[in-house]
Coordinates of C-alpha atoms and ligand atoms in Angstrom, one line a residue:
X442 CA 60.0 -47.7 -12.0
X443 CA 60.9 -44.0 -11.9
X444 CA 57.9 -41.6 -12.3
X445 CA 57.7 -37.8 -12.4
X446 CA 56.2 -35.8 -9.6
X447 CA 54.0 -34.0 -12.2
X448 CA 53.4 -33.7 -15.9
X449 CA 52.6 -30.3 -17.4
X450 CA 51.1 -30.0 -20.9
X451 CA 51.2 -27.1 -23.3
X452 CA 47.7 -26.8 -24.9
X453 CA 47.9 -25.5 -28.5
X454 CA 49.7 -28.1 -30.6
X455 CA 50.0 -30.7 -27.9
X456 CA 46.5 -31.5 -26.7
X457 CA 44.6 -30.0 -29.7
X458 CA 45.7 -28.8 -33.1
X459 CA 45.0 -25.1 -33.1
X460 CA 48.4 -24.1 -34.5
X461 CA 47.0 -23.8 -38.0
X462 CA 44.1 -21.5 -36.9
X463 CA 46.7 -19.2 -35.2
X464 CA 48.9 -19.3 -38.3
X465 CA 46.0 -18.5 -40.7
X466 CA 44.7 -15.7 -38.6
X467 CA 48.2 -14.1 -38.2
X468 CA 48.8 -14.5 -41.9
X469 CA 45.5 -12.8 -42.7
X470 CA 46.4 -9.9 -40.4
X471 CA 49.9 -9.6 -41.8
X472 CA 48.6 -9.6 -45.4
X473 CA 46.3 -6.7 -44.5
X474 CA 49.5 -4.8 -43.5
X475 CA 51.4 -5.8 -46.6
X476 CA 53.6 -8.2 -44.7
X477 CA 54.0 -11.9 -45.7
X478 CA 55.5 -14.8 -43.9
X479 CA 55.5 -18.6 -44.2
X480 CA 55.6 -21.7 -42.1
X481 CA 59.2 -21.4 -41.1
X482 CA 58.8 -18.0 -39.6
X483 CA 55.5 -19.2 -38.0
X484 CA 57.6 -21.6 -35.9
X485 CA 58.8 -18.5 -34.1
X486 CA 55.2 -17.5 -33.2
X487 CA 54.4 -20.8 -31.6
X488 CA 54.2 -20.7 -27.9
X489 CA 54.8 -17.0 -27.5
X490 CA 52.1 -14.5 -26.4
X491 CA 49.7 -12.7 -28.7
X492 CA 51.6 -9.4 -28.0
X493 CA 55.0 -10.9 -28.7
X494 CA 53.7 -12.5 -31.9
X495 CA 52.5 -9.2 -33.3
X496 CA 55.8 -7.5 -32.3
X497 CA 57.7 -10.2 -34.2
X498 CA 55.5 -9.8 -37.3
X499 CA 55.8 -6.0 -37.3
X500 CA 59.6 -6.4 -36.9
X501 CA 59.7 -8.4 -40.2
X502 CA 59.2 -5.1 -42.0
X503 CA 60.6 -2.8 -39.4
X504 CA 57.1 -1.4 -38.9
X505 CA 56.3 0.7 -35.9
X506 CA 52.6 1.4 -35.0
X507 CA 50.9 3.4 -32.2
X508 CA 49.8 1.4 -29.2
X509 CA 46.1 1.7 -29.9
X510 CA 46.6 0.4 -33.5
X511 CA 48.6 -2.6 -32.1
X512 CA 45.7 -3.3 -29.7
X513 CA 43.2 -3.0 -32.5
X514 CA 45.1 -5.5 -34.7
X515 CA 45.5 -8.0 -31.9
X516 CA 41.7 -7.9 -31.3
X517 CA 41.1 -8.4 -35.0
X518 CA 43.3 -11.4 -35.1
X519 CA 41.8 -12.8 -32.0
X520 CA 38.3 -12.4 -33.3
X521 CA 39.1 -14.5 -36.4
X522 CA 40.9 -17.0 -34.2
X523 CA 38.0 -17.3 -31.8
X524 CA 35.6 -17.9 -34.7
X525 CA 37.7 -20.8 -35.8
X526 CA 38.1 -22.5 -32.4
X527 CA 34.4 -22.1 -31.5
X528 CA 33.7 -25.4 -33.3
X529 CA 36.1 -27.5 -31.2
X530 CA 34.6 -30.5 -29.4
X531 CA 36.2 -33.4 -27.3
X532 CA 36.6 -35.3 -30.6
X533 CA 39.3 -32.8 -31.5
X534 CA 41.6 -33.9 -28.8
X535 CA 44.7 -35.2 -30.6
X536 CA 44.9 -39.0 -31.2
X537 CA 46.5 -40.9 -28.3
X538 CA 46.2 -38.0 -25.8
X539 CA 43.1 -39.2 -23.9
X540 CA 44.6 -42.6 -23.3
X541 CA 47.9 -41.1 -22.3
X542 CA 46.2 -38.7 -19.8
X543 CA 44.1 -41.5 -18.4
X544 CA 47.2 -43.7 -17.8
X545 CA 48.9 -40.8 -16.0
X546 CA 45.8 -40.3 -13.8
X547 CA 45.7 -44.0 -13.0
X548 CA 49.4 -43.7 -11.8
X549 CA 48.2 -40.7 -9.7
X550 CA 50.6 -38.3 -11.3
X551 CA 49.4 -34.7 -10.9
X552 CA 48.6 -33.0 -14.2
X553 CA 48.7 -29.4 -15.3
X554 CA 48.3 -27.1 -18.3
X555 CA 50.9 -24.5 -19.0
X556 CA 49.8 -22.4 -22.0
X557 CA 50.6 -18.9 -23.3
X558 CA 47.1 -18.5 -24.6
X559 CA 44.5 -16.2 -23.1
X560 CA 41.9 -18.4 -24.9
X561 CA 43.0 -21.5 -23.0
X562 CA 39.9 -21.5 -20.7
X563 CA 37.6 -21.5 -23.7
X564 CA 39.4 -24.3 -25.4
X565 CA 39.5 -26.4 -22.2
X566 CA 35.8 -25.9 -21.9
X567 CA 35.1 -26.9 -25.6
X568 CA 37.3 -30.0 -25.1
X569 CA 35.6 -30.8 -21.7
X570 CA 38.9 -31.2 -20.0
X571 CA 38.2 -29.1 -16.9
X572 CA 38.3 -32.0 -14.5
X573 CA 41.4 -33.6 -16.0
X574 CA 44.0 -31.0 -14.9
X575 CA 44.8 -30.1 -11.3
X576 CA 46.0 -26.7 -12.4
X577 CA 45.6 -24.6 -15.5
X578 CA 48.1 -21.8 -15.9
X579 CA 47.4 -19.7 -19.0
X580 CA 48.3 -16.4 -20.7
X581 CA 46.0 -14.6 -18.3
X582 CA 48.0 -15.7 -15.3
X583 CA 51.6 -14.8 -16.3
X584 CA 53.6 -11.7 -16.9
X585 CA 56.4 -13.2 -19.0
X586 CA 55.9 -15.3 -22.1
X587 CA 57.8 -18.5 -23.0
X588 CA 60.8 -19.0 -23.2
X589 CA 60.5 -17.5 -19.7
X590 CA 59.8 -20.5 -17.4
X591 CA 57.1 -18.6 -15.4
X592 CA 54.1 -20.4 -16.7
X593 CA 55.6 -23.8 -15.9
X594 CA 57.1 -22.8 -12.5
X595 CA 53.7 -21.5 -11.5
X596 CA 52.3 -24.9 -12.5
X597 CA 54.8 -27.0 -10.5
X598 CA 54.3 -24.7 -7.5
X599 CA 50.5 -25.2 -7.6
X600 CA 51.0 -29.0 -8.0
X601 CA 53.5 -29.1 -5.2
X602 CA 56.1 -30.7 -7.5
X603 CA 59.9 -30.3 -7.8
X604 CA 60.5 -28.7 -11.3
X605 CA 63.5 -31.0 -11.9
X606 CA 61.2 -34.0 -11.4
X607 CA 58.4 -32.6 -13.7
X608 CA 57.9 -33.4 -17.3
X609 CA 56.8 -30.7 -19.7
X610 CA 55.3 -31.5 -23.1
X611 CA 55.7 -28.9 -25.7
X612 CA 55.3 -28.4 -29.5
X613 CA 57.1 -25.1 -29.7
X614 CA 60.8 -24.3 -29.5
X615 CA 60.0 -21.4 -27.2
X616 CA 58.2 -23.8 -24.9
X617 CA 61.0 -26.3 -24.9
X618 CA 63.3 -23.5 -24.0
X619 CA 61.0 -22.4 -21.2
X620 CA 61.0 -25.9 -19.7
X621 CA 64.7 -26.1 -20.0
X622 CA 65.1 -22.7 -18.4
X623 CA 63.0 -23.8 -15.5
X624 CA 65.2 -26.9 -15.0
X625 CA 62.4 -29.3 -16.0
X626 CA 62.4 -32.4 -18.1
X627 CA 61.3 -31.3 -21.6
X628 CA 59.6 -33.5 -24.1
X629 CA 59.1 -32.0 -27.6
X630 CA 56.0 -33.1 -29.5
X631 CA 56.7 -32.7 -33.2
X632 CA 59.8 -32.6 -35.3
X633 CA 63.4 -33.0 -34.2
X634 CA 64.3 -30.2 -36.6
X635 CA 62.6 -27.5 -34.5
X636 CA 62.6 -29.2 -31.0
X637 CA 66.1 -30.5 -30.9
X638 CA 66.9 -28.9 -27.6
X639 CA 64.3 -31.0 -25.8
X640 CA 65.5 -33.9 -23.6
X641 CA 63.4 -36.2 -25.8
X642 CA 61.3 -35.6 -29.0
X643 CA 58.2 -37.7 -29.8
X644 CA 56.2 -37.3 -32.9
X645 CA 52.9 -37.7 -31.2
X646 CA 51.1 -39.6 -28.4
X647 CA 49.7 -42.4 -30.6
X648 CA 50.5 -45.8 -28.9
X649 CA 52.7 -44.1 -26.3
X650 CA 52.4 -45.3 -22.7
X651 CA 53.8 -43.4 -19.7
X652 CA 55.9 -46.4 -18.9
X653 CA 57.5 -46.4 -22.4
X654 CA 58.1 -42.7 -22.2
X655 CA 59.6 -42.8 -18.7
X656 CA 62.0 -45.5 -19.6
X657 CA 63.1 -43.7 -22.8
X658 CA 63.8 -40.6 -20.6
X659 CA 65.7 -42.8 -18.1
X660 CA 68.0 -44.1 -20.9
X661 CA 69.0 -40.5 -21.8
Ligands
BG6_1499 C1 50.1 -20.2 -27.7 C2 50.2 -20.4 -29.2 O1 49.6 -21.4 -27.1 O2 49.3 -19.1 -27.3 C3 50.6 -19.1 -29.9 O3 51.2 -21.4 -29.5 C4 49.7 -18.0 -29.4 O4 50.6 -19.3 -31.2 C5 49.7 -17.9 -27.9 O5 50.1 -16.8 -30.0 C6 48.8 -16.8 -27.4 O6 47.5 -17.2 -27.7 P1 46.2 -16.3 -27.6 O7 45.1 -17.3 -27.8 O8 46.2 -15.7 -26.2 O9 46.2 -15.3 -28.7
MG1500 MG1 52.0 -25.1 -28.3

């Protein structure tokens, strides 16, 4: 059976559900500026850096702010967000994910994390996943945010894998684009509506085995 040379996972929204905490914190910040947005616009914030997110929010109302103010607002949002993730424990790892990761490990497939988040190291600690991944590339280690493929290409390099033989799991359209831009095999985790550009879309990891997934990808 064909198997990939590596699997790289996005963190927020794939391994753990933090998307809502990001959404609520950004909404709260936006409201304090008199800007409102809903879930559909929030899809555009998924996967992209903190900096890019605030730029997109300010652009909604054509707002321009001095650099120090932008920094202050990002810190404020991050404070709220960090308060909400501080409660995370291994029980918060999404259903089906632990079994899926264990099966990949048994198949000796190298695993990595490719996240835009600068909070990724804290989250990985809270979830006690430090020993699961051979490499963790996060927002502290890249210059370019998704859809730029940098985060995933750094991951494949560290894992010594060919990008075209690496599967990337992503819940964000920007992340699917990043994987595609890097010439990788993209698996969208979520809805076809937002992730239609992925090579394959799955709703979640519940009951999914690597064998099942690899054969579905082979049929494409
Ligand atoms: C991504 C999230 O993983 O990280 C985005 O999907 C978030 O919503 C981005 O903006 C940056 O995260 P952080 O934790 O560095 O603010
Ligand atoms: Mg994500």
